[in-house]
Tab-separated table of C-alpha atoms in Angstrom:
chain	number	residue	atom	x	y	z
M	1	UNK	CA	-4.582	5.201	29.264
M	2	UNK	CA	-4.179	1.818	27.656
M	3	UNK	CA	-1.141	1.353	25.412
M	4	UNK	CA	-1.675	-0.354	22.083
M	5	UNK	CA	0.616	-3.306	21.421
M	6	UNK	CA	3.405	-2.636	18.954
M	7	UNK	CA	2.758	-4.648	15.811
M	8	UNK	CA	5.516	-6.142	13.724
M	9	UNK	CA	5.603	-4.936	10.091
M	10	UNK	CA	3.903	-8.051	8.706
M	11	UNK	CA	1.089	-7.861	11.273
M	12	UNK	CA	0.593	-4.143	10.722
M	13	UNK	CA	0.529	-4.541	6.946
M	14	UNK	CA	-1.927	-7.444	7.305
M	15	UNK	CA	-4.171	-5.203	9.413
M	16	UNK	CA	-4.041	-2.503	6.727
M	17	UNK	CA	-4.872	-4.985	3.953
M	18	UNK	CA	-7.774	-6.374	5.972
M	19	UNK	CA	-9.077	-2.878	6.687
M	20	UNK	CA	-8.878	-2.022	2.981
M	21	UNK	CA	-10.803	-5.171	2.060
M	22	UNK	CA	-13.605	-4.823	4.614
M	23	UNK	CA	-14.281	-1.084	4.643
M	24	UNK	CA	-17.014	0.471	2.543
M	25	UNK	CA	-15.684	3.988	3.125
M	26	UNK	CA	-13.946	5.521	0.119
M	27	UNK	CA	-12.026	7.884	2.397
M	28	UNK	CA	-10.784	4.973	4.525
M	29	UNK	CA	-9.709	3.051	1.398
M	30	UNK	CA	-7.755	6.105	0.205
M	31	UNK	CA	-6.027	6.502	3.564
M	32	UNK	CA	-5.143	2.802	3.828
M	33	UNK	CA	-3.865	2.653	0.248
M	34	UNK	CA	-1.719	5.738	0.918
M	35	UNK	CA	-0.247	4.011	3.982
M	36	UNK	CA	0.461	0.846	1.994
M	37	UNK	CA	2.085	2.928	-0.746
M	38	UNK	CA	4.375	4.551	1.815
M	39	UNK	CA	5.465	1.119	3.037
M	40	UNK	CA	6.253	0.137	-0.556
M	41	UNK	CA	9.098	2.667	-0.660
M	42	UNK	CA	11.093	0.712	1.920
M	43	UNK	CA	12.824	-2.326	0.377
M	44	UNK	CA	12.759	-4.093	3.751
M	45	UNK	CA	8.971	-4.365	3.370
M	46	UNK	CA	8.965	-5.945	-0.112
M	47	UNK	CA	8.724	-9.533	1.098
M	48	UNK	CA	5.819	-8.702	3.417
M	49	UNK	CA	4.055	-6.805	0.628
M	50	UNK	CA	4.555	-9.722	-1.748
M	51	UNK	CA	3.251	-12.250	0.783
M	52	UNK	CA	0.152	-10.144	1.421
M	53	UNK	CA	-0.398	-9.582	-2.326
M	54	UNK	CA	-0.312	-5.813	-1.837
M	55	UNK	CA	1.437	-5.368	-5.167
M	56	UNK	CA	-1.499	-7.067	-6.892
M	57	UNK	CA	-3.823	-4.778	-4.943
M	58	UNK	CA	-1.947	-1.762	-6.337
M	59	UNK	CA	-2.295	-3.137	-9.851
M	60	UNK	CA	-6.028	-3.757	-9.333
M	61	UNK	CA	-6.500	-0.145	-8.209
M	62	UNK	CA	-5.160	1.156	-11.528
M	63	UNK	CA	-8.544	0.397	-13.126
M	64	UNK	CA	-10.634	2.148	-10.454
M	65	UNK	CA	-12.798	5.169	-11.286
M	66	UNK	CA	-11.521	6.947	-8.167
M	67	UNK	CA	-8.533	9.038	-9.301
M	68	UNK	CA	-7.077	9.224	-5.798
M	69	UNK	CA	-6.911	5.431	-5.519
M	70	UNK	CA	-5.266	5.256	-8.945
M	71	UNK	CA	-2.703	7.902	-7.981
M	72	UNK	CA	-1.830	6.166	-4.707
M	73	UNK	CA	-1.531	2.840	-6.523
M	74	UNK	CA	0.880	4.461	-8.971
M	75	UNK	CA	2.880	6.043	-6.165
M	76	UNK	CA	1.996	9.589	-7.243
M	77	UNK	CA	0.071	10.240	-4.062
M	78	UNK	CA	3.183	10.132	-1.904
M	79	UNK	CA	5.186	13.217	-2.891
M	80	UNK	CA	7.569	12.945	0.056
M	81	UNK	CA	9.061	9.807	-1.513
M	82	UNK	CA	10.622	9.522	-4.969
M	83	UNK	CA	9.214	6.826	-7.279
M	84	UNK	CA	10.996	3.494	-7.448
M	85	UNK	CA	13.042	2.598	-10.456
M	86	UNK	CA	11.570	-0.265	-12.539
M	87	UNK	CA	14.031	-2.847	-11.223
M	88	UNK	CA	12.945	-2.222	-7.622
M	89	UNK	CA	9.281	-3.115	-8.049
M	90	UNK	CA	7.412	-6.394	-8.087
M	91	UNK	CA	8.561	-8.438	-11.093
M	92	UNK	CA	9.991	-5.218	-12.527
M	93	UNK	CA	6.619	-3.463	-12.407
M	94	UNK	CA	6.169	-0.036	-10.949
M	95	UNK	CA	4.736	0.470	-7.510
C-alpha cells in the first residue's frame, strides 16, 4: 500500500480550492465547500484562507441556486461547529 504524502495546511487548502474550481460535479462541489467551511472555524487557517481567496469563494456561493452550497458558505452546513462571531470573519464578515 502506498502512503499519501502529508500535505501542509496551505497545500491541502489549495488542493481543495483547485478541486472546487475544476469539478463539474455538484456533489463534489458540496463536499469540497463543506471541507473548506470546516477549516474556516480554526483561526490558525485564516491567513491561508485569505491568501487562497476562500472567503471570497464563500461570498460568491451565497448567490447560487443550490441551497446546500449557500448553507455551507454561510456556515450552516457544519452543525458540529458553532458560527463565528462577526469580529472573527474576513473583514468582519460572516463565514
